[in-house]
Coordinates of C-alpha atoms in Angstrom, one line a residue:
M1 CA 39.3 -67.4 38.4
N2 CA 39.4 -65.7 35.0
Y3 CA 40.4 -62.5 36.7
K4 CA 43.4 -64.1 38.4
L5 CA 44.6 -65.6 35.0
L6 CA 44.2 -62.2 33.4
V7 CA 46.3 -60.5 36.1
I8 CA 49.0 -63.2 35.9
F9 CA 49.0 -63.0 32.1
L10 CA 49.2 -59.2 32.0
S11 CA 51.9 -59.2 34.8
S12 CA 54.0 -61.7 32.8
I13 CA 53.8 -59.6 29.7
F14 CA 54.7 -56.4 31.7
I15 CA 57.7 -58.2 33.2
F16 CA 58.8 -59.5 29.8
L17 CA 58.5 -56.1 28.2
A18 CA 60.3 -54.4 31.1
G19 CA 63.1 -56.9 30.9
C20 CA 63.5 -56.3 27.1
E21 CA 63.7 -52.5 27.7
I22 CA 66.4 -52.8 30.4
N23 CA 68.7 -54.8 28.0
N24 CA 68.0 -52.7 25.0
K25 CA 71.4 -51.1 24.5
T26 CA 73.1 -50.4 21.2
N27 CA 76.8 -50.7 21.0
I28 CA 78.5 -48.7 18.3
N29 CA 82.0 -49.7 17.4
K30 CA 83.9 -46.9 15.6
S31 CA 87.0 -47.8 13.7
E32 CA 89.5 -45.0 13.4
A33 CA 92.0 -44.4 10.7
Q34 CA 95.6 -45.6 11.4
S35 CA 98.0 -42.9 12.3
A36 CA 101.5 -42.7 10.8
A37 CA 102.9 -43.7 14.2
E38 CA 100.8 -46.9 14.2
V39 CA 101.8 -47.8 10.7
L40 CA 105.5 -47.3 11.4
K41 CA 105.2 -49.3 14.7
E42 CA 103.9 -52.2 12.6
N43 CA 106.6 -51.7 9.9
K44 CA 109.4 -49.2 10.4
D45 CA 110.2 -49.4 6.7
A46 CA 106.7 -48.6 5.5
D47 CA 106.4 -46.3 2.4
I48 CA 103.8 -43.8 3.5
F49 CA 102.9 -40.1 3.3
M50 CA 100.3 -37.9 4.8
F51 CA 98.0 -35.7 2.7
N52 CA 95.0 -33.7 4.1
G53 CA 95.3 -35.5 7.4
T54 CA 95.1 -39.0 5.9
V55 CA 97.9 -41.5 5.8
Y56 CA 98.5 -43.1 2.4
K57 CA 100.5 -46.4 2.0
T58 CA 101.9 -48.1 -1.1
N59 CA 102.9 -51.6 -2.0
I60 CA 99.4 -53.0 -1.4
E61 CA 99.0 -55.8 -3.9
W62 CA 95.3 -55.4 -4.8
I63 CA 95.8 -51.6 -5.3
N64 CA 98.8 -52.2 -7.6
K65 CA 96.6 -54.4 -9.8
L66 CA 94.1 -51.6 -10.4
N67 CA 94.1 -49.8 -13.7
L68 CA 94.0 -46.1 -12.6
T69 CA 94.6 -42.9 -14.5
K70 CA 96.0 -39.7 -13.1
N71 CA 93.6 -36.8 -12.8
K72 CA 94.9 -33.5 -11.6
E73 CA 97.9 -32.6 -9.5
V74 CA 96.8 -32.0 -5.9
G75 CA 100.2 -31.4 -4.2
E76 CA 103.7 -32.4 -3.6
I77 CA 105.9 -33.9 -0.9
E78 CA 107.4 -31.1 1.2
S79 CA 109.4 -32.9 3.9
N80 CA 110.7 -36.3 4.9
Y81 CA 110.2 -38.1 8.2
T82 CA 112.9 -40.0 10.1
L83 CA 112.5 -42.1 13.2
N84 CA 114.8 -39.7 15.0
L85 CA 112.6 -36.7 14.3
K86 CA 110.9 -35.5 17.4
D87 CA 108.1 -33.8 15.5
S88 CA 104.9 -35.6 14.6
F89 CA 104.0 -36.7 11.1
K90 CA 102.7 -33.8 9.1
N91 CA 100.8 -33.2 5.9
K92 CA 102.8 -33.6 2.8
M93 CA 105.5 -35.5 4.8
A94 CA 106.8 -38.9 3.5
T95 CA 109.0 -41.7 4.7
K96 CA 110.5 -42.8 1.4
L97 CA 109.4 -40.3 -1.3
P98 CA 111.8 -37.5 -2.1
I99 CA 110.8 -33.9 -1.6
G100 CA 109.2 -32.5 -4.7
S101 CA 107.4 -35.7 -5.7
K102 CA 104.1 -34.8 -7.4
I103 CA 100.8 -36.1 -5.9
F104 CA 97.9 -36.7 -8.3
S105 CA 94.2 -37.7 -7.7
T106 CA 92.8 -40.5 -9.8
H107 CA 89.7 -40.5 -12.0
E108 CA 88.5 -43.8 -10.8
R109 CA 88.9 -43.8 -7.0
K110 CA 88.9 -41.1 -4.3
D111 CA 90.9 -43.3 -1.8
V112 CA 93.9 -43.8 -4.1
L113 CA 96.5 -41.2 -5.0
I114 CA 99.3 -41.6 -7.6
V115 CA 102.7 -40.1 -6.8
K116 CA 105.2 -39.5 -9.6
T117 CA 108.9 -39.4 -8.9
N118 CA 111.5 -39.3 -11.7
E119 CA 109.2 -40.9 -14.2
V120 CA 108.2 -43.6 -11.7
E121 CA 104.5 -43.7 -10.6
K122 CA 103.3 -45.4 -7.4
K123 CA 99.8 -45.9 -6.2
Y124 CA 99.1 -45.0 -2.6
Y125 CA 95.9 -46.2 -0.7
A126 CA 94.2 -44.1 2.0
L127 CA 94.3 -45.8 5.4
T128 CA 90.8 -44.8 6.5
E129 CA 90.1 -47.7 9.0
G130 CA 92.3 -49.2 11.6

């Protein structure tokens, strides 16, 4: 009698463990950065530019409230994008900023750049997740 109980008990444990192993899958959700096309699809008037493969966007309320200081100049806007343009969005291309606008890193954050145009400075946030 004890032998039968032991076999049933061990069989139950084996079935339980085997069932756990079958359903032991890990799902990893990866969020990708928004592309310029996606941003412009949501808002055709978005003020964005691309720098080093990352899209940066301005007029984000919580970013505008940050006290940030310019670090060093890292580049400048080289071309403008229009909806009629057949080419894809490229590095140092902007929707609203004029060509020649200076791009600066900040001391405080790596995900925010400051762009200076005619004495006006705007903060742009890196769109790193969709």
